[in-house]
Backbone as a chain_set.jsonl record, in Angstrom:
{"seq": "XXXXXXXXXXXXXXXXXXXXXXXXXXXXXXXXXXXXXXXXXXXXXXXXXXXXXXXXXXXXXXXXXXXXXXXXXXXXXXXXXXXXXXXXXXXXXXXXXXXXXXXXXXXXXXXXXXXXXXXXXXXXXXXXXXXXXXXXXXXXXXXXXXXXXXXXXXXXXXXXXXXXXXXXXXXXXXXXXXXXXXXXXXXXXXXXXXXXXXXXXXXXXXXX", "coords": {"N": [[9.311, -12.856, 68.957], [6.907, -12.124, 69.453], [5.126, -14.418, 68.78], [6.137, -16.415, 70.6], [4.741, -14.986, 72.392], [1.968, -15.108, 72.04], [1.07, -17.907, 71.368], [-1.24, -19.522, 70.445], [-2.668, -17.695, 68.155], [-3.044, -18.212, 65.507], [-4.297, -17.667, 63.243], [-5.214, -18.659, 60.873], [-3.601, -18.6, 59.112], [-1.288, -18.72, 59.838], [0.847, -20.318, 59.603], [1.03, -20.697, 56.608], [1.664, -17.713, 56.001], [4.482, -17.598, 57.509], [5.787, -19.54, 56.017], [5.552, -18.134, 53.416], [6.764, -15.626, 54.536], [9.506, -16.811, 54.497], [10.539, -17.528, 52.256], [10.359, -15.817, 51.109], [12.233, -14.278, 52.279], [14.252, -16.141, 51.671], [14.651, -15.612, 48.778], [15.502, -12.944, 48.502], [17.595, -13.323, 50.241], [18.85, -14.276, 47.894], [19.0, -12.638, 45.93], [20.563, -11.082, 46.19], [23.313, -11.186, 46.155], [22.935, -11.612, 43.637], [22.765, -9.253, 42.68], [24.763, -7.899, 43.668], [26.959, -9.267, 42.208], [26.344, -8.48, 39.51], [26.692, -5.752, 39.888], [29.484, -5.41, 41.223], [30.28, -6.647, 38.718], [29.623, -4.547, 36.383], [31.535, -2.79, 37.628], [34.312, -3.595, 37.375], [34.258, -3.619, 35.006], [34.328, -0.963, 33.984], [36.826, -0.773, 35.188], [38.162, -2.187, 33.669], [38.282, -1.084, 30.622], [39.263, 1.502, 31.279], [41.55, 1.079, 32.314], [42.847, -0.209, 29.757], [42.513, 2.134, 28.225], [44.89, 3.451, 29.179], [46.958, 1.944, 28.052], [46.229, 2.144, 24.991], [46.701, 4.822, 24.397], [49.102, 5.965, 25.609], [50.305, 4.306, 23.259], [49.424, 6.037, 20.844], [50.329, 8.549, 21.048], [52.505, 8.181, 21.517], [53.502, 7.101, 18.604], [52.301, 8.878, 17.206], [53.056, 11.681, 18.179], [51.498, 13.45, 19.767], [52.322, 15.72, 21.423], [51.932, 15.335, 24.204], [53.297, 13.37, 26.124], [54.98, 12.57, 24.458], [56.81, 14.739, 22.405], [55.227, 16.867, 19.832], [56.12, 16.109, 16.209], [57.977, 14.185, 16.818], [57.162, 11.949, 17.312], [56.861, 8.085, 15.912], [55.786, 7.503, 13.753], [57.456, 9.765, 12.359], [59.539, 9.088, 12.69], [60.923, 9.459, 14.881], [62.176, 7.275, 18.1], [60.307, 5.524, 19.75], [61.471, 4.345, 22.321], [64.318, 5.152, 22.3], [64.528, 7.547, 23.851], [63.292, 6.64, 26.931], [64.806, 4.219, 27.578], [67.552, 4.848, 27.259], [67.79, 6.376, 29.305], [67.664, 4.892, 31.719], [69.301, 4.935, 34.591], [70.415, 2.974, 36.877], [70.186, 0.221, 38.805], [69.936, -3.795, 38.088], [70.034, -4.084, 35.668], [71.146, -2.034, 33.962], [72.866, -1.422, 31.776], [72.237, -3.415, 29.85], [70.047, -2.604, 29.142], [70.558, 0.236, 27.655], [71.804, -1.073, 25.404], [69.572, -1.763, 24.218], [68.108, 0.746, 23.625], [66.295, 2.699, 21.385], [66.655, 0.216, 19.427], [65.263, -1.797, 16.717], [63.602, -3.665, 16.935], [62.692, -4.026, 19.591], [61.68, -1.497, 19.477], [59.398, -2.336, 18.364], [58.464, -4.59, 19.31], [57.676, -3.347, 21.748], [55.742, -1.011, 21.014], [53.973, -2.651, 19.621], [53.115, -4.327, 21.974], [52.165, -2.067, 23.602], [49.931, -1.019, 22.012], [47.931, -4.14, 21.82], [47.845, -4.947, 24.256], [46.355, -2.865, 25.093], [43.891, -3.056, 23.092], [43.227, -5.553, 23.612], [42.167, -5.295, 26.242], [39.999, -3.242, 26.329], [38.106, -3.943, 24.574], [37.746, -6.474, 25.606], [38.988, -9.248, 25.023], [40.697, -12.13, 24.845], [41.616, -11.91, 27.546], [43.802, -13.105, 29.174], [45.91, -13.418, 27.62], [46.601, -10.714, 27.824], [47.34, -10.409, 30.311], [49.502, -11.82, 30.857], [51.566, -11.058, 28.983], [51.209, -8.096, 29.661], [52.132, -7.926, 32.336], [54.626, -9.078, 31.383], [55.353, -6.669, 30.712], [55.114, -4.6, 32.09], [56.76, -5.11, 34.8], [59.777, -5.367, 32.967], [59.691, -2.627, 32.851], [59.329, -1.532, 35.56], [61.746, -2.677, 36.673], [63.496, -1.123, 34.805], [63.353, 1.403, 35.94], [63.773, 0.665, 38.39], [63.282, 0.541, 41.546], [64.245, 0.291, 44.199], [66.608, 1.208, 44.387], [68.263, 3.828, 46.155], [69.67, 5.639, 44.993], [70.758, 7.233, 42.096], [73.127, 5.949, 39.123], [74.961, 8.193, 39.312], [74.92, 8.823, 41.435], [73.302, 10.93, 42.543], [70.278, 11.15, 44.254], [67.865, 8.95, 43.702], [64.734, 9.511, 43.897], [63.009, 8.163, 44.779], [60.108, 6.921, 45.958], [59.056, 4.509, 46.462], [60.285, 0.685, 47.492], [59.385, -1.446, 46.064], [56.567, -1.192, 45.723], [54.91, 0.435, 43.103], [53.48, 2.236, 40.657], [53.541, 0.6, 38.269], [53.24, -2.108, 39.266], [50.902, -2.045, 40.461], [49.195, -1.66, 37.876], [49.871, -4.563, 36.319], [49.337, -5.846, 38.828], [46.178, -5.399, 38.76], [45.248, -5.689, 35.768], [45.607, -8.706, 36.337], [44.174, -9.137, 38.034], [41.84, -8.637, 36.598], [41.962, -10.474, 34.296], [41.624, -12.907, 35.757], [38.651, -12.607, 37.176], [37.478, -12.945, 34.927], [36.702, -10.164, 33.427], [36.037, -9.463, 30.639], [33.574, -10.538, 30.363], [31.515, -8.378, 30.809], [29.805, -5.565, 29.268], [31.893, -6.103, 26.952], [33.369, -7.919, 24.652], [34.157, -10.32, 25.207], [32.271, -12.724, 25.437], [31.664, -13.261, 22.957], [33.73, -14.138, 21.76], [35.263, -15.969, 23.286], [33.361, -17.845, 22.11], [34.378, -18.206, 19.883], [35.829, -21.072, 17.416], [38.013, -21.783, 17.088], [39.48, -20.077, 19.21], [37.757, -21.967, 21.641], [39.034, -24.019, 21.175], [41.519, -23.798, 21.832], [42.16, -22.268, 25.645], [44.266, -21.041, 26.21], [43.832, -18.631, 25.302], [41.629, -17.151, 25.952]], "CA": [[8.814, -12.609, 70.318], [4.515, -12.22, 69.166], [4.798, -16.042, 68.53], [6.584, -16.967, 71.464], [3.516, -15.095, 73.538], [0.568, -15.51, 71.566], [1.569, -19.554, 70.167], [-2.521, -19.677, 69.735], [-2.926, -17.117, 67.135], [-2.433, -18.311, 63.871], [-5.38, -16.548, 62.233], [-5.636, -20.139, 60.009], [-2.946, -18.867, 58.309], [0.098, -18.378, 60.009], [2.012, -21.226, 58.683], [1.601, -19.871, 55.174], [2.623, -16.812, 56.14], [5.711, -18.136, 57.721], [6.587, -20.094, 54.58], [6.0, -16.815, 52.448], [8.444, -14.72, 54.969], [11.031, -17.787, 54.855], [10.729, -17.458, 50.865], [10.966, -13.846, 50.636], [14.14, -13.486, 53.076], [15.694, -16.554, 50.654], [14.519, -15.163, 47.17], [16.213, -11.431, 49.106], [18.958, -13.424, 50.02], [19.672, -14.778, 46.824], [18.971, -11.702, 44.724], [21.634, -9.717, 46.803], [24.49, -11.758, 45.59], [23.086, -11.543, 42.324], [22.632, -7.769, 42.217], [26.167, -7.52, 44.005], [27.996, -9.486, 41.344], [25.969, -7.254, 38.134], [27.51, -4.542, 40.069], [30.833, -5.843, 40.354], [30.69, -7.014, 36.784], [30.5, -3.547, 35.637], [32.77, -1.878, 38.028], [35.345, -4.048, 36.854], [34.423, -3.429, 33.319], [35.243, 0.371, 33.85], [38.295, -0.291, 35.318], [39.266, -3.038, 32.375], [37.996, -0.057, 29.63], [39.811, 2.859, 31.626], [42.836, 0.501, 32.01], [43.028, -0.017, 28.079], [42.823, 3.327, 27.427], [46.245, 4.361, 29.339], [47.629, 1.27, 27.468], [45.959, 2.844, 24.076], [47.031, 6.543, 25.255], [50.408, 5.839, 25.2], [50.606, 3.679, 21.856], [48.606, 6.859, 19.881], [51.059, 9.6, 21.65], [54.642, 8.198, 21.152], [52.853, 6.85, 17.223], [51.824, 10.428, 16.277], [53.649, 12.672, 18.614], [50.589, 14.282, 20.228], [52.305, 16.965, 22.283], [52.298, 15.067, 25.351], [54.674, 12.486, 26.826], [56.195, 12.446, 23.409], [56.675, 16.078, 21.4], [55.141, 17.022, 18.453], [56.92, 15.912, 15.103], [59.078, 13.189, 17.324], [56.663, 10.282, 17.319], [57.589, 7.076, 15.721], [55.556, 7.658, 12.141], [58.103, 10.595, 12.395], [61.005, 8.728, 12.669], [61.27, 8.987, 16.266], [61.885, 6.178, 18.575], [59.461, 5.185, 21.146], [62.094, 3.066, 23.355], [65.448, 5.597, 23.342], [64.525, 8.465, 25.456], [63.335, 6.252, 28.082], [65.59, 3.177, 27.987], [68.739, 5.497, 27.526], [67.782, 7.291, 30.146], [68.235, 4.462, 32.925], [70.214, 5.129, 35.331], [70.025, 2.446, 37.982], [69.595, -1.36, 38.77], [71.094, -4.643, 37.464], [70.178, -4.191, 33.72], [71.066, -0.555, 33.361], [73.682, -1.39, 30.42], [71.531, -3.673, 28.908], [68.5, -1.34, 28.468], [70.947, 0.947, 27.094], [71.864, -1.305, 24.331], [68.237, -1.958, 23.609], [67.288, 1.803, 23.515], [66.511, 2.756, 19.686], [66.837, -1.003, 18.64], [64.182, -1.099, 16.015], [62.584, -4.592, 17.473], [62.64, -3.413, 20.752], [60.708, -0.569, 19.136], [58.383, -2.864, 17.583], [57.972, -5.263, 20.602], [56.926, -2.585, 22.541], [54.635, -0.769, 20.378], [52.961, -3.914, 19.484], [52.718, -4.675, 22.788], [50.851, -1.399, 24.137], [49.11, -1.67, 21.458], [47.78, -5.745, 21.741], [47.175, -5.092, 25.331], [45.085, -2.116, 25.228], [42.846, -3.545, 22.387], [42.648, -6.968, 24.469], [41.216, -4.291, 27.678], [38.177, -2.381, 26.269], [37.771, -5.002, 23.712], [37.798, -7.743, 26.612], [39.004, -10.63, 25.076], [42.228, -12.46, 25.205], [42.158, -11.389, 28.44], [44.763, -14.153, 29.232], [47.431, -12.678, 26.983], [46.646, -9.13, 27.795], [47.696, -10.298, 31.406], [51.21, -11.859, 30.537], [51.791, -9.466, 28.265], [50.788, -6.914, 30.566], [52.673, -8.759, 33.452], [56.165, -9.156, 31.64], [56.149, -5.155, 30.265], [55.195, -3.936, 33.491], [58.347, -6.093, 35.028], [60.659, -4.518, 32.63], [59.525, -1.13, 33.128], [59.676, -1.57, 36.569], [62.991, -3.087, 36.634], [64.061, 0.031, 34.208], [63.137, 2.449, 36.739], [64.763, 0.125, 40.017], [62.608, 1.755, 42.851], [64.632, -0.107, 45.07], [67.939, 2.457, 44.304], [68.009, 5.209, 46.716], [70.687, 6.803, 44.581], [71.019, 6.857, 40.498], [74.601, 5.474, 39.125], [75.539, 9.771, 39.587], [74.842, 9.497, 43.342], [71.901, 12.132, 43.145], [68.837, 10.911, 45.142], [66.31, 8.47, 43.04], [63.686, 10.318, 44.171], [62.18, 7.066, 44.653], [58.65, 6.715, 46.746], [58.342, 3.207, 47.397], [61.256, 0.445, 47.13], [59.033, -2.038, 45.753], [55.162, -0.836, 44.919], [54.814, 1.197, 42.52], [52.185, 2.116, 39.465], [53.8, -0.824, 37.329], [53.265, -3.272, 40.128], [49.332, -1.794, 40.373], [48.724, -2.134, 36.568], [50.028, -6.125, 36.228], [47.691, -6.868, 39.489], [45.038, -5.143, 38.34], [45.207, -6.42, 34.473], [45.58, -10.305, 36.641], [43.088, -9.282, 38.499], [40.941, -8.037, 35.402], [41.65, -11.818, 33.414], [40.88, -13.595, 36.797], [37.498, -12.238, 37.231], [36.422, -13.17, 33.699], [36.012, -8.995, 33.374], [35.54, -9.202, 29.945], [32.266, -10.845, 29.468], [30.391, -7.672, 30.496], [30.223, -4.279, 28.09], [32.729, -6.35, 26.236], [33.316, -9.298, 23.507], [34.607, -11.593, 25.843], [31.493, -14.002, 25.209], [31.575, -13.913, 21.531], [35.406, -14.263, 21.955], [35.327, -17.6, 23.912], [32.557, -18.757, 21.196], [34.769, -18.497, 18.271], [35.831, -22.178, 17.262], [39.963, -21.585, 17.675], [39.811, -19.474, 20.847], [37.238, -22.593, 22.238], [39.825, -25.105, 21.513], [42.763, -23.065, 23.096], [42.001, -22.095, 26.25], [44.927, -20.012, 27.193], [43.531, -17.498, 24.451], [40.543, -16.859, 26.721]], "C": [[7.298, -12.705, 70.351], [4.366, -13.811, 69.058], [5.079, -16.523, 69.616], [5.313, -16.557, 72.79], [2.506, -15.264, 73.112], [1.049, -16.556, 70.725], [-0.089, -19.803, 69.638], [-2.586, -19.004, 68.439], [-1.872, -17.194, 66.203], [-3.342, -17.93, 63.27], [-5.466, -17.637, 60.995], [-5.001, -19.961, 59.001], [-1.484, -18.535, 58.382], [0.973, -18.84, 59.356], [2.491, -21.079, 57.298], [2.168, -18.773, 55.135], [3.993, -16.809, 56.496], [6.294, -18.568, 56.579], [6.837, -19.004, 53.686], [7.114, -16.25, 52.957], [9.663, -15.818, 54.22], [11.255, -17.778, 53.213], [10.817, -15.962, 50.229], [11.927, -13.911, 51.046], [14.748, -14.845, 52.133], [15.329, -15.39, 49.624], [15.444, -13.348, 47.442], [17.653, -12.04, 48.884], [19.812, -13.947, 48.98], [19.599, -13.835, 45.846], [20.037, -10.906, 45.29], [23.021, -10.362, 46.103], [24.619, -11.354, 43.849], [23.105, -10.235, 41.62], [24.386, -7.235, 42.791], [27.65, -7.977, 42.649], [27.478, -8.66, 40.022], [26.892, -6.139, 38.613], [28.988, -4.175, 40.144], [31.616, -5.959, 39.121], [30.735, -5.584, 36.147], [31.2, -2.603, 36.165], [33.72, -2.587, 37.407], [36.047, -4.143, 35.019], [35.014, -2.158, 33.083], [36.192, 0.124, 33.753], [39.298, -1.223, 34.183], [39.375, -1.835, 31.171], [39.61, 1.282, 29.951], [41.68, 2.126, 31.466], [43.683, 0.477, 30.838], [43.549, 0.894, 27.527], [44.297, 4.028, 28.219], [46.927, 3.298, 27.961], [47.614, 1.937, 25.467], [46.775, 4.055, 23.843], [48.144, 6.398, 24.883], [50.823, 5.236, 23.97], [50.527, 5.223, 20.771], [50.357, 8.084, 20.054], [52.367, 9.396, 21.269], [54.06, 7.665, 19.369], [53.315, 8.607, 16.323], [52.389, 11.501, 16.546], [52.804, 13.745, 19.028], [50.349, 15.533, 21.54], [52.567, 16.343, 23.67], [53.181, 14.203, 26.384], [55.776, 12.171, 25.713], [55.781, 14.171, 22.383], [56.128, 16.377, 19.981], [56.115, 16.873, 17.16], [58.144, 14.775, 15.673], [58.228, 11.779, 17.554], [56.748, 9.229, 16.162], [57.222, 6.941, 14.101], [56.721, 8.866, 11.685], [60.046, 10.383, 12.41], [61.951, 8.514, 13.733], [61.37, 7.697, 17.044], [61.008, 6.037, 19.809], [60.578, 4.55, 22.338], [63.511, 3.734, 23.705], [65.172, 6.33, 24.013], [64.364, 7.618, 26.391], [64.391, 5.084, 28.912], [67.065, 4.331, 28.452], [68.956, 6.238, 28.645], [68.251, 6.208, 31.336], [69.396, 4.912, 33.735], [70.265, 4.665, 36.643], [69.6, 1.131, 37.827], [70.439, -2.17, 38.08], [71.111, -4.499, 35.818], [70.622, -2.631, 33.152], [71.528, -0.667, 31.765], [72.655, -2.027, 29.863], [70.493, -2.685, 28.747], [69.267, -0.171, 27.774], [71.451, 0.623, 25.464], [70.765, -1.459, 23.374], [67.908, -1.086, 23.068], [67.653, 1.944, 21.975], [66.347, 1.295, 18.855], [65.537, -1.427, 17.977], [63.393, -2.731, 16.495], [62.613, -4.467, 18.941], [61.259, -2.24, 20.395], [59.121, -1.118, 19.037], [57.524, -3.657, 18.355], [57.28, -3.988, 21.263], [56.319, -1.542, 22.175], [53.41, -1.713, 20.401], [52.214, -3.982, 21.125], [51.696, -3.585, 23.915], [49.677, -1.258, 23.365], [47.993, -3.247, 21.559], [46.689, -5.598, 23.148], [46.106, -3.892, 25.527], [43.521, -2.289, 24.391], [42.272, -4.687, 23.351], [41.325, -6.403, 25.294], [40.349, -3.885, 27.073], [37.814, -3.181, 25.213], [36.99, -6.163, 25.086], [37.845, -9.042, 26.162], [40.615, -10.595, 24.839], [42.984, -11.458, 26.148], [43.462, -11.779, 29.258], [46.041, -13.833, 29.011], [47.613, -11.594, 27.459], [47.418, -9.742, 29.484], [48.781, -10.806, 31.529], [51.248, -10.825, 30.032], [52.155, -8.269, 29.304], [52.215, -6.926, 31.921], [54.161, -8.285, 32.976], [56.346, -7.343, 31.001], [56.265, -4.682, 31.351], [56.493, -3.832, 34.377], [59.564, -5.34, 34.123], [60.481, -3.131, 32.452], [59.959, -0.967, 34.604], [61.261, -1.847, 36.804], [64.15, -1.898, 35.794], [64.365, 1.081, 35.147], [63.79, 2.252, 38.313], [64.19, 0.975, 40.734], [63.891, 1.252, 43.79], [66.314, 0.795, 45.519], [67.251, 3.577, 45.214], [69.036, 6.393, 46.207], [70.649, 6.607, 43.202], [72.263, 6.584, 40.415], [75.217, 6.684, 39.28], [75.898, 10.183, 40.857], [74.173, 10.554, 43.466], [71.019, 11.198, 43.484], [68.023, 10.65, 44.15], [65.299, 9.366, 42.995], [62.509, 9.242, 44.044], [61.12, 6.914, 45.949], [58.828, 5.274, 47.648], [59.735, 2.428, 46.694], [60.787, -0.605, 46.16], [57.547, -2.375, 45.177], [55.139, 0.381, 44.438], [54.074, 0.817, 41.357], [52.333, 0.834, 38.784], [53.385, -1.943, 37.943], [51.903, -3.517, 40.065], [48.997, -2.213, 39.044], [48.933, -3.684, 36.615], [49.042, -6.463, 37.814], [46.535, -6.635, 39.02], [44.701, -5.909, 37.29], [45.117, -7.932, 35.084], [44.786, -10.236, 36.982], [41.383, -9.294, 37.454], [40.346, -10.226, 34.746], [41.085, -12.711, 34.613], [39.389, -13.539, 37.006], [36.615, -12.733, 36.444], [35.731, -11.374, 33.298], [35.639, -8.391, 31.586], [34.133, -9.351, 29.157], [31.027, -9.828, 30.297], [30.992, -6.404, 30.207], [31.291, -5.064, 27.304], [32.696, -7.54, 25.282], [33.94, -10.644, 23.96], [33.559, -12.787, 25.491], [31.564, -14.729, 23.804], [33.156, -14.133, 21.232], [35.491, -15.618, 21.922], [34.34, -18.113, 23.074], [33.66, -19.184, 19.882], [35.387, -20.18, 18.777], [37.182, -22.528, 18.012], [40.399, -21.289, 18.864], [38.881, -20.922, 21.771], [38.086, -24.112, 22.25], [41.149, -25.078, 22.155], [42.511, -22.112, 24.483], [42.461, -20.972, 26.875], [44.984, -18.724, 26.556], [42.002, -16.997, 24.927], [40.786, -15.393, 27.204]], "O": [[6.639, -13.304, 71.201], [3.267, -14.292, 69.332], [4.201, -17.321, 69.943], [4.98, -17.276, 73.732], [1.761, -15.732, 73.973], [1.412, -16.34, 69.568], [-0.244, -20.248, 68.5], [-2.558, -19.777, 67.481], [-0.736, -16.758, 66.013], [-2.881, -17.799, 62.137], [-5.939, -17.111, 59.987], [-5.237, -20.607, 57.98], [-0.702, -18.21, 57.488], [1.781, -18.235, 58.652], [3.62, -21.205, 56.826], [3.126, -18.605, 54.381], [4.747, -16.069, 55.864], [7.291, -17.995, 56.139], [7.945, -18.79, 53.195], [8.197, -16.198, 52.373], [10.56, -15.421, 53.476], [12.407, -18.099, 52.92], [11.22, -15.366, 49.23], [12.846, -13.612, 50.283], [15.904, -14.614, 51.779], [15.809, -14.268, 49.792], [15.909, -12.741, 46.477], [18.524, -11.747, 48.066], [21.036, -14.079, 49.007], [20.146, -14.136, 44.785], [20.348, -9.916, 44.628], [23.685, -9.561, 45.445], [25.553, -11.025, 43.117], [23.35, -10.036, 40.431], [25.011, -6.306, 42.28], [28.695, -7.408, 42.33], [28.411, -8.117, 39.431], [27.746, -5.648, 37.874], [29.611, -3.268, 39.591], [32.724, -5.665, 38.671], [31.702, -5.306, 35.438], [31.558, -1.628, 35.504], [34.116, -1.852, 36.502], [37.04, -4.393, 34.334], [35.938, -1.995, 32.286], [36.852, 0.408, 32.753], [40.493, -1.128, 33.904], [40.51, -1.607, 30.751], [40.509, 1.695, 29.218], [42.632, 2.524, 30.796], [44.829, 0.92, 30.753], [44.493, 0.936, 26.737], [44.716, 5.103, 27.791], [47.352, 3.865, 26.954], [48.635, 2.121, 24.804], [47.563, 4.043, 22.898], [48.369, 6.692, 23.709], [51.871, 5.717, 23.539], [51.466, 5.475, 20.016], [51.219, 8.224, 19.186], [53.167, 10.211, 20.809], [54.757, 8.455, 18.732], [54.063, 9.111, 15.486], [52.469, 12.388, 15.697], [53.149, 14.9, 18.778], [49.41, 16.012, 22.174], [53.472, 16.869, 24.319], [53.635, 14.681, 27.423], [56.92, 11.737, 25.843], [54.711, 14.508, 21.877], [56.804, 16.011, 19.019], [57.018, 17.709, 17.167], [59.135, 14.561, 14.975], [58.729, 10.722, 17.936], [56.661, 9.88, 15.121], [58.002, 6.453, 13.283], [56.891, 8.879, 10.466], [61.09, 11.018, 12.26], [63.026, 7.919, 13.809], [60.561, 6.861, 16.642], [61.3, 6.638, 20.843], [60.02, 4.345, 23.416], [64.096, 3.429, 24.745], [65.486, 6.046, 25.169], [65.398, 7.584, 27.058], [64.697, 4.977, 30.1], [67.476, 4.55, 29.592], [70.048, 6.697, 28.98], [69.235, 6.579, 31.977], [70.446, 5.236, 33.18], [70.202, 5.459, 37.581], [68.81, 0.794, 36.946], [71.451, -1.751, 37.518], [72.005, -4.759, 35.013], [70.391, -2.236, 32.009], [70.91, -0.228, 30.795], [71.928, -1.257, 29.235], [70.547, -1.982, 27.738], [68.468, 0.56, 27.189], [71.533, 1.447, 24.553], [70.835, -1.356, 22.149], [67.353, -1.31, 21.993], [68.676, 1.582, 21.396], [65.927, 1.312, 17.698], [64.584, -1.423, 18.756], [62.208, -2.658, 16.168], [62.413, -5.627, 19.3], [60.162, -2.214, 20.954], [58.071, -0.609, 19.43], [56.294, -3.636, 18.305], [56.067, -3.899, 21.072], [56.217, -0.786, 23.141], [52.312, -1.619, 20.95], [51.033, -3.735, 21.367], [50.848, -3.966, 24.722], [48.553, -1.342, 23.859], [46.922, -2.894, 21.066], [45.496, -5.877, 23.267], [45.056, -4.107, 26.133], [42.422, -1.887, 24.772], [41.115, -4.726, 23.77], [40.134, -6.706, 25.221], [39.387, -4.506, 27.524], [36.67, -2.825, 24.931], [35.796, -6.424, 25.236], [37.1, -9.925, 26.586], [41.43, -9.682, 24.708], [43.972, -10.73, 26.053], [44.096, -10.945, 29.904], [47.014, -13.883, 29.764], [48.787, -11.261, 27.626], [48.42, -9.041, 29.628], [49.388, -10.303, 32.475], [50.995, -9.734, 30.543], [53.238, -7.747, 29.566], [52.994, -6.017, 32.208], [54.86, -7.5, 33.615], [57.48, -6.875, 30.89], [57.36, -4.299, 31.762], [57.122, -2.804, 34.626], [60.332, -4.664, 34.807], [61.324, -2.531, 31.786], [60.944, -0.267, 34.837], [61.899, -0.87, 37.195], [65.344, -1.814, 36.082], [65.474, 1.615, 35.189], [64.155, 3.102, 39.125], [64.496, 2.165, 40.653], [64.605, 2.21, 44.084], [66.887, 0.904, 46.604], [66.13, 4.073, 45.101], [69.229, 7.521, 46.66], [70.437, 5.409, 43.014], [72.896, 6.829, 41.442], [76.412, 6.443, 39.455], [76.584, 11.084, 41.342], [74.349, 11.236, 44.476], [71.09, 10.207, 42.757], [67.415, 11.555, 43.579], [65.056, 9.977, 41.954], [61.44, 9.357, 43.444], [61.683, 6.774, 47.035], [58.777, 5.018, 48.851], [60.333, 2.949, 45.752], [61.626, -0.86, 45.296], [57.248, -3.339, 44.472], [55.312, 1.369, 45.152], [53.913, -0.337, 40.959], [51.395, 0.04, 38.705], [53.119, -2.889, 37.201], [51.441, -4.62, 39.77], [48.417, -3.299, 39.028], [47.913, -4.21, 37.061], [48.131, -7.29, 37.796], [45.772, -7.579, 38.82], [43.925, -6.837, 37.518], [44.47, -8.639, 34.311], [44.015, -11.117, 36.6], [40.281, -9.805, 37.652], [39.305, -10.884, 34.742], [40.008, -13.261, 34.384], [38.862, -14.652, 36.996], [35.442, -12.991, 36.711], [34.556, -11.236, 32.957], [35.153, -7.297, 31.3], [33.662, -8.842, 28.14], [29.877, -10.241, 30.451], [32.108, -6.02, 30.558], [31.833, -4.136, 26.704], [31.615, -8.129, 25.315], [34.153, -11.678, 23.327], [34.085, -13.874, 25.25], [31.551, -15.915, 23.474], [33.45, -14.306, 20.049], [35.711, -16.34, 20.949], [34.358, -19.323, 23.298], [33.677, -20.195, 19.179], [35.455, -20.563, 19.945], [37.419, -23.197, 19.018], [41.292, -21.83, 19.516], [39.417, -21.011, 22.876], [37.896, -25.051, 23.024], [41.733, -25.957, 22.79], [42.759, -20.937, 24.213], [41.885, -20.181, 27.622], [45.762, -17.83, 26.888], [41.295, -16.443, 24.085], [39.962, -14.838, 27.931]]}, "num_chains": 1, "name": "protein.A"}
């Protein structure tokens, strides 16, 4: 509006001043993107770290038997199984029987050790973020599928006690973890860079 009524006064140096504003509001508008994605980059690093550590959490706990989702002296160095209490327990959905033959089955055990294991190192590690997100993807899927939200009754006819028929935590973890390898959230706080350098992981891609 000051330019549009005083067009005389340029003080012999308006025009530079103009060019400075018009190079401050870019060099602004291009540092905002760049201070928005740093900030991104390590929110997303928390939530790859914090992610890990349920995946961790649970490996250590049914392992050692640390009192809490698995009992003292019943975790798996113990002789316990990680995979019958919960499989045996189904009660609901198209695979019920099968997950019942699985429960106890000592590669069943082993698969899914390994596998909270694998994927929680991948997460606060941050590399082979790729795998960690299959991985991640098909346990989630058969956990989910264990649990059948979509039953409003167990095979007893008591009441699921089911929330949602179709989102639920398992559903959140596998987007998140896709969302995690999508992002590229391991190359900050994490080894994702020196990951993708090694020679092997730079000639296989889908080990990224």
């Amino acid at each position: 509006m000051a330019i549009h009524e005083h067009p005389h006064r340029t003080f012999g140096f308006g025009h530079r001043s103009r060019r400075n504003g018009a190079a401050a509001t870019t060099a602004t508008t291009t540092a905002a993107p760049a201070v928005a994605s740093t900030a991104l980059g390590r929110t997303l690093a928390v939530v790859r770290v914090l992610t890990g550590g349920i995946f961790l959490w649970a490996f250590f706990d049914k392992t050692f038997g640390w009192g809490y989702a698995t009992p003292a002296g019943k975790g798996w160095i113990d002789g316990g199984s990680p995979t019958k209490g919960f499989l045996s327990s189904v009660s609901s959905g198209p695979l019920q029987s099968t997950f019942h033959d699985w429960a106890g089955a000592p590669w069943a055990n082993w698969l899914f050790m390994l596998g909270l294991l694998g994927i929680g190192v991948a997460l606060v590690a941050g590399v082979a973020m790729r795998f960690a997100a299959v991985a991640g993807t098909v346990m989630m899927a058969l956990m989910w599928t264990a649990e059948w939200p979509p039953a409003k009754h167990v095979s007893g006819g008591a009441p699921s006690m089911s929330s949602n028929p179709l989102i639920d935590y398992h559903v959140i973890y596998a987007v998140i973890i896709i969302a995690l390898a999508v992002a590229g959230a391991g190359l900050t706080w994490g080894l994702g860079t020196l990951w993708q350098r090694l020679p092997f992981v730079r000639d296989h891609r889908w080990l990224h």
